[in-house]
Amino acid sequence: MFRNQLYPLIIALILFSGCDNSETQKENDNLHQNKSETSQEKKHKNISDEKIPAIYFGVPSPMETTIILKNSGAQFEESIMFPLENHQKELGQSKTAIYLGIYSTDLNYCILSSKKEETLEELSAVINLAKEIHLGSVVNESTKDRIELNLNNKDSMQVIIASTFWKMETVMKENDRSNLSSLIVAGGWIEGLYLACELAKINPDNSVIQQIIADQKYTISNLNELLKSYAFDAEINESIVVPLKYLEKIFDQIKKEEYEETNSKNKEFSDDLIIGKYFKLKFTPEIISSIHNSIESIRNDLNN
Amino acid sequence: MKQVLITLSILFISSLTYSQCRGFVKQNCEPSLGVYIPTGQLNYTEISPGSKSEFMLTFYKGQDYRIVACADPILTNVHFTVRDANRTLIFDSLGQTDLEFDFKVATTQKLIISLIAEELENPSEEEIEGCVSAMVGFKY
């Protein structure tokens, strides 16, 4: 079933591979190539390469994104969060899922900032929205009780929330509602990027936040690929799908440059295994400003 | 009516399969994450021997990551690879008993995780499918 949903995506990727030379396209094309197979793998020819593998495009959870944001050292700003009263509006299933993602990001932001009262308020919004899309069995008053018991323990709260969201996604996948799950992911990502852009504006000298914004170049292409797997109604297409494609074009202006790490402190003496290549993202304040304007417009539309 | 019943049956079986797969992942993969928090990038599916499943995920600089792969025992010889976005091989668990990999990334980037189930030595005529999963956890 999951694979069936992905076949149109795979076919589309193959068909359009010659039409788009963007980095994203190149990366996605690489999913279908096997040019750098190692000799070790060649020994294991039992795997039939002609079979098209199922592909999943992942997007980091709101929790991971907000943790990175919090690590930038920016102070908590309550005023930049999504208006709390909005969760009481009459919403359709799709918009409820998007709102659930948005409030989940704000919830994580409050948890990481040790804002107890705000955490409980955001959690109430999340519970209310989860109920609306039949996830009441996963996120409910007992979740709130567990959070309340652990209000002084940020780590425990994160474990509870991470486990809850993992269950939410799996329940939706099981019930063939992955389309709504993708909208939760989209809502969470939109809010995370919006918070980052607002914090960058408040803290113009904080280059870490600007880097976090630029790093979303990697994630937006995965998010758009994920959304492409599903058919949404006109309202969602107009308010989310099309504007996110436009936003991806702005991110395409950020160029990726590979470099050799020469600082041995970063490389050789670390106890951790560091993998992958070293990339520098080249961006200007104008690009960051365009990203901010675009994400603000998407979020404002959702707020109406 | 018959068509409705068939459709409902298919939906029920699909749901049951995913439910079983989730149960399997929860029981067999999640504990291996240890202190690492699941990233929420949900990566499990069903594959047959001789096929593979791929996940393209974003990894952020500064985080410690653990990838835990696990597979239904019906699929013998499952291993996983980690490649960069240009498909350069970074890690292959082939021949290792533990299907775990702890790392950090040099800079934020996308990585491709492939779960590979090799052909059975004595393939049966019956079509076999088993649950495979690559769970990603992080700590900070």
XYZ file of C-alpha atoms in Angstrom:
444
model
C 0.000 0.000 0.000
C 2.763 2.403 1.049
C 4.846 1.378 -1.899
C 1.908 1.902 -4.249
C 1.597 5.454 -3.044
C 5.237 6.012 -3.868
C 5.340 4.559 -7.371
C 3.856 7.670 -9.029
C 6.461 9.714 -7.205
C 9.276 7.474 -8.386
C 8.012 7.539 -11.976
C 7.662 11.328 -11.823
C 11.219 11.641 -10.540
C 12.554 9.536 -13.395
C 10.506 11.410 -16.016
C 11.584 14.825 -14.862
C 15.184 14.006 -14.097
C 16.309 15.485 -17.412
C 14.358 18.703 -16.994
C 15.693 20.085 -13.748
C 19.317 20.510 -12.879
C 18.807 21.757 -9.320
C 20.857 20.226 -6.504
C 17.727 18.754 -5.025
C 16.861 17.002 -8.225
C 20.394 15.667 -8.497
C 20.196 14.316 -4.966
C 16.867 12.683 -5.618
C 18.128 11.199 -8.858
C 20.926 9.641 -6.895
C 18.353 7.529 -5.152
C 17.934 5.668 -8.406
C 21.546 5.290 -9.362
C 24.005 2.675 -8.310
C 27.131 4.062 -9.896
C 29.266 3.928 -6.776
C 28.452 0.410 -5.616
C 31.382 -1.062 -3.783
C 33.012 -4.346 -4.651
C 31.703 -5.653 -1.344
C 28.197 -4.969 -2.507
C 28.835 -6.391 -5.938
C 29.622 -9.679 -4.233
C 26.072 -9.687 -2.988
C 24.429 -9.734 -6.353
C 21.408 -11.492 -4.926
C 19.835 -8.102 -4.483
C 18.186 -7.320 -7.769
C 19.045 -3.730 -8.583
C 16.429 -3.644 -11.297
C 13.760 -3.673 -8.591
C 12.831 -0.095 -7.772
C 13.147 0.313 -4.030
C 10.470 1.969 -1.948
C 11.650 5.431 -0.970
C 10.701 7.416 2.082
C 11.525 11.099 2.434
C 11.913 11.956 6.097
C 11.505 15.284 7.806
C 12.903 15.865 11.293
C 10.327 16.127 14.054
C 9.403 19.497 15.582
C 11.292 18.328 18.662
C 14.607 17.959 16.874
C 14.227 21.283 15.078
C 13.324 23.186 18.248
C 16.225 21.606 20.152
C 18.621 22.880 17.488
C 16.961 26.278 17.670
C 17.207 26.366 21.445
C 20.891 25.432 21.249
C 21.478 28.627 19.290
C 21.196 30.476 22.588
C 18.174 32.566 21.607
C 15.888 33.646 24.454
C 12.266 32.491 24.702
C 9.800 34.823 22.972
C 6.172 34.040 23.743
C 4.850 36.629 21.296
C 6.144 34.788 18.229
C 4.193 31.584 18.885
C 0.987 30.759 16.993
C -2.089 32.430 18.604
C -3.342 30.002 21.197
C -7.039 30.721 20.729
C -6.916 29.415 17.134
C -7.197 25.788 18.155
C -10.783 26.367 19.204
C -11.807 27.347 15.669
C -13.936 25.078 13.507
C -11.369 23.406 11.268
C -11.536 20.631 8.698
C -9.468 17.466 9.137
C -6.579 18.718 6.985
C -6.257 22.087 8.666
C -6.579 20.446 12.078
C -3.595 18.252 11.183
C -1.562 21.315 10.129
C -2.498 23.121 13.350
C -1.532 20.040 15.336
C 1.938 20.235 13.802
C 2.180 23.961 14.511
C 1.149 23.653 18.168
C 3.441 20.633 18.606
C 6.396 22.791 17.618
C 5.291 25.532 20.011
C 4.825 22.902 22.733
C 8.406 21.699 22.252
C 9.627 25.279 22.228
C 7.956 25.850 25.626
C 9.282 22.576 27.074
C 12.839 23.360 26.002
C 12.540 26.857 27.427
C 11.276 25.456 30.777
C 8.062 27.496 30.550
C 5.707 25.412 32.673
C 2.479 27.382 32.353
C 2.904 27.830 28.597
C 3.769 24.126 28.223
C 0.451 23.108 29.777
C -1.498 25.594 27.647
C 0.110 24.374 24.433
C -0.438 20.781 25.504
C -4.166 21.459 25.995
C -4.314 22.785 22.433
C -2.500 19.687 21.141
C -4.886 17.364 23.039
C -7.920 19.220 21.710
C -6.719 19.059 18.101
C -5.630 15.418 18.396
C -9.138 14.545 19.548
C -10.570 16.261 16.457
C -8.630 13.976 14.141
C -9.345 10.830 16.151
C -5.987 10.624 17.898
C -7.552 10.972 21.323
C -6.413 7.479 22.242
C -2.785 8.565 21.776
C -2.740 12.139 23.097
C -5.123 12.733 25.974
C -5.505 13.773 29.592
C -3.240 10.955 30.732
C -0.477 12.464 28.550
C -1.123 15.757 30.327
C -0.967 14.045 33.741
C 2.383 12.495 32.857
C 3.721 15.849 31.639
C 2.451 17.590 34.787
C 4.269 15.054 36.936
C 7.479 15.769 35.037
C 7.223 19.548 34.659
C 10.566 19.959 36.393
C 12.244 17.343 34.262
C 12.734 18.561 30.712
C 14.349 15.306 29.577
C 11.443 13.152 30.809
C 8.940 15.462 29.149
C 10.820 15.143 25.878
C 10.812 11.369 26.091
C 7.034 11.393 26.738
C 6.368 13.788 23.855
C 8.726 11.984 21.454
C 7.072 8.667 22.213
C 3.592 10.206 21.863
C 4.366 11.652 18.448
C 5.923 8.417 17.304
C 2.677 6.658 18.258
C 0.612 9.322 16.479
C 2.478 8.818 13.229
C 2.297 5.052 13.398
C -1.423 5.063 14.212
C -2.078 7.307 11.215
C 0.015 5.113 8.968
C -1.834 2.030 10.160
C -5.187 3.672 9.520
C -4.229 4.724 6.012
C -4.176 8.387 6.983
C -0.563 9.116 6.068
C -1.792 12.169 4.142
C -2.859 13.792 7.435
C 0.388 12.686 9.030
C 2.321 14.512 6.282
C 0.322 17.671 7.067
C 1.230 17.412 10.764
C 4.874 17.201 9.682
C 4.404 20.189 7.331
C 2.709 22.289 10.031
C 5.483 21.480 12.497
C 8.190 22.395 10.019
C 6.496 25.658 8.960
C 6.235 26.771 12.582
C 9.846 25.772 13.309
C 11.124 27.811 10.367
C 8.907 30.744 11.310
C 10.216 30.730 14.891
C 13.786 30.594 13.569
C 13.174 33.535 11.213
C 11.570 35.631 13.952
C 14.405 34.827 16.363
C 16.932 35.752 13.670
C 15.207 39.116 13.318
C 15.263 39.682 17.078
C 18.901 38.516 17.318
C 20.501 39.872 14.106
C 24.029 39.101 15.294
C 23.280 35.430 16.014
C 24.810 33.707 12.987
C 23.876 30.253 14.352
C 20.173 30.971 13.835
C 20.828 32.127 10.285
C 22.719 28.901 9.645
C 19.759 26.896 11.044
C 17.462 28.706 8.595
C 19.818 28.011 5.676
C 20.111 24.341 6.718
C 16.381 23.970 6.065
C 17.389 23.877 2.394
C 18.011 20.169 2.938
C 14.688 19.542 4.621
C 12.291 21.498 2.416
C 13.009 19.303 -0.597
C 12.230 16.191 1.470
C 9.061 17.817 2.796
C 7.878 18.708 -0.712
C 8.632 15.192 -1.930
C 6.626 13.822 0.990
C 3.643 16.090 0.223
C 3.805 15.153 -3.460
C 2.914 11.587 -2.485
C -0.626 12.606 -1.587
C -3.590 14.352 -3.193
C -4.962 17.270 -1.197
C -7.984 19.481 -1.686
C -7.728 22.897 -3.369
C -7.517 24.789 -0.074
C -4.480 22.792 1.116
C -2.860 22.978 -2.311
C -3.229 26.750 -2.357
C -2.245 27.382 1.228
C 0.547 24.823 1.682
C 1.645 22.776 -1.314
C 2.134 25.575 -3.884
C 3.677 28.139 -1.471
C 6.131 25.522 -0.180
C 7.263 24.816 -3.748
C 7.825 28.556 -4.197
C 9.744 28.622 -0.906
C 11.946 25.770 -2.139
C 12.925 27.931 -5.117
C 14.093 30.628 -2.716
C 16.144 27.999 -0.833
C 17.624 26.957 -4.203
C 19.376 30.340 -4.249
C 21.476 29.119 -1.326
C 24.446 27.425 -2.919
C 26.204 24.459 -1.391
C 29.999 24.419 -1.520
C 32.080 21.461 -0.439
C 35.303 22.142 1.455
C 38.138 20.254 3.124
C 38.135 20.452 6.927
C 41.585 21.703 7.869
C 40.985 22.279 11.570
C 42.307 19.065 13.093
C 40.589 19.891 16.398
C 37.274 19.374 14.638
C 38.292 16.211 12.909
C 41.065 14.056 14.284
C 40.873 14.474 18.040
C 37.170 14.069 18.402
C 35.976 10.907 20.174
C 32.896 10.912 17.996
C 32.759 9.357 14.587
C 32.107 12.218 12.187
C 30.726 11.211 8.809
C 29.716 12.911 5.588
C 31.190 15.776 3.686
C 31.881 19.325 4.818
C 29.584 21.818 3.154
C 29.343 25.544 3.413
C 26.029 27.127 2.520
C 26.416 30.477 0.818
C 23.554 32.857 1.514
C 22.933 36.585 1.820
C 20.769 38.542 4.303
C 18.409 39.181 1.372
C 17.821 35.442 0.881
C 17.117 34.990 4.602
C 14.732 37.942 4.408
C 12.926 36.401 1.399
C 12.586 33.109 3.285
C 11.185 35.015 6.274
C 8.632 36.867 4.131
C 7.562 33.672 2.403
C 7.132 31.590 5.574
C 5.362 34.479 7.300
C 2.907 34.688 4.433
C 2.223 30.918 4.565
C 1.687 31.067 8.318
C -0.529 34.160 8.111
C -2.744 32.377 5.565
C -3.088 29.455 7.945
C -3.979 31.827 10.748
C -6.973 33.219 8.835
C -21.994 -5.504 -0.959
C -19.450 -8.148 -1.879
C -17.097 -5.449 -3.163
C -17.489 -3.465 0.041
C -16.656 -6.545 2.090
C -13.592 -7.268 -0.048
C -12.414 -3.649 0.279
C -12.963 -3.701 4.032
C -11.083 -7.000 4.285
C -8.134 -5.584 2.340
C -8.086 -2.473 4.523
C -8.270 -4.631 7.648
C -5.432 -6.890 6.491
C -3.294 -3.872 5.506
C -3.974 -2.263 8.835
C -3.183 -5.502 10.647
C 0.077 -5.894 8.729
C 1.214 -2.382 9.608
C 0.045 -2.882 13.156
C 2.137 -6.049 13.394
C 5.078 -4.219 11.845
C 4.739 -1.393 14.365
C 4.549 -3.911 17.200
C 7.656 -5.590 15.882
C 9.534 -2.276 15.598
C 8.460 -1.176 19.052
C 9.531 -4.435 20.647
C 12.710 -5.106 18.688
C 14.106 -1.787 17.483
C 13.083 0.927 19.909
C 14.936 -0.529 22.943
C 18.203 -0.464 20.975
C 17.947 3.315 20.721
C 18.794 3.464 24.430
C 19.170 7.063 25.550
C 18.689 8.394 22.033
C 15.341 10.123 21.409
C 13.507 8.976 18.244
C 13.760 11.742 15.630
C 10.212 11.091 14.523
C 11.368 10.210 11.035
C 9.333 7.033 10.890
C 11.031 4.455 8.762
C 9.504 1.034 8.616
C 8.035 -0.957 5.825
C 7.633 -4.480 4.524
C 10.000 -5.907 1.946
C 10.589 -9.291 0.377
C 13.907 -11.164 0.096
C 16.024 -9.752 -2.714
C 14.733 -6.218 -2.368
C 15.614 -3.061 -0.538
C 13.986 -0.010 0.899
C 15.539 3.444 1.002
C 15.057 6.441 3.242
C 16.440 9.895 2.548
C 16.765 11.812 5.783
C 18.240 15.091 7.011
C 20.857 15.011 9.754
C 21.875 18.161 11.597
C 25.360 19.213 12.598
C 26.021 19.070 16.339
C 23.626 16.237 17.187
C 24.678 12.723 18.135
C 22.773 10.191 16.059
C 22.162 6.468 16.296
C 20.664 4.400 13.489
C 19.208 1.077 14.592
C 18.125 -1.349 11.911
C 16.064 -4.418 12.577
C 14.223 -6.967 10.522
C 11.771 -9.792 10.840
C 13.785 -13.047 11.305
C 11.964 -14.435 8.256
C 14.263 -12.176 6.228
C 17.688 -13.682 6.705
C 20.809 -11.611 6.028
C 19.443 -8.111 6.320
C 21.957 -5.310 6.425
C 21.876 -1.569 6.007
C 24.043 1.000 4.321
C 24.495 4.719 4.875
C 25.446 6.831 1.869
C 25.796 10.523 1.307
C 23.489 12.300 -1.140
C 25.869 11.437 -4.004
C 25.546 7.779 -3.033
C 29.125 7.490 -1.800
C 29.164 4.621 0.674
C 29.871 5.705 4.251
C 28.874 2.646 6.247
C 27.761 -0.906 5.574
C 26.625 -3.160 8.417
C 27.225 -6.286 6.334
C 28.934 -8.927 8.448
C 28.265 -7.140 11.729
C 26.160 -8.705 14.432
C 24.887 -5.405 15.822
C 22.761 -3.435 13.400
C 23.613 -0.134 15.072
C 25.620 2.872 13.956
C 26.500 5.899 16.113
C 27.810 9.047 14.474
C 27.759 12.802 14.024
C 27.650 14.588 10.689
C 30.412 16.952 9.567
C 27.839 19.547 8.524
C 24.064 19.363 8.128
C 23.270 17.122 5.186
C 21.028 14.471 3.733
C 21.969 10.819 3.996
C 20.432 7.819 2.300
C 19.790 4.766 4.464
C 19.148 1.543 2.562
C 17.746 -1.570 4.172
C 18.690 -4.583 2.106
C 17.213 -8.066 2.404
C 19.210 -10.616 0.472
C 17.640 -13.479 -1.458
C 16.976 -16.556 0.643
C 19.381 -19.443 0.077
C 16.442 -21.765 -0.483
C 13.670 -19.575 -1.839
C 10.184 -20.921 -1.282
C 7.422 -20.626 -3.839
C 5.326 -18.742 -1.370
C 5.801 -14.975 -1.479
C 7.469 -13.827 1.718
C 7.402 -10.325 3.130
C 8.885 -9.171 6.399
C 9.024 -6.008 8.412
C 12.221 -3.950 8.288
C 12.953 -0.749 10.096
C 15.681 1.835 10.454
C 14.998 3.903 13.530
C 16.952 7.087 13.987
C 17.528 8.558 17.417
C 19.393 11.648 18.524
C 20.813 13.155 21.680
C 22.207 16.581 22.299
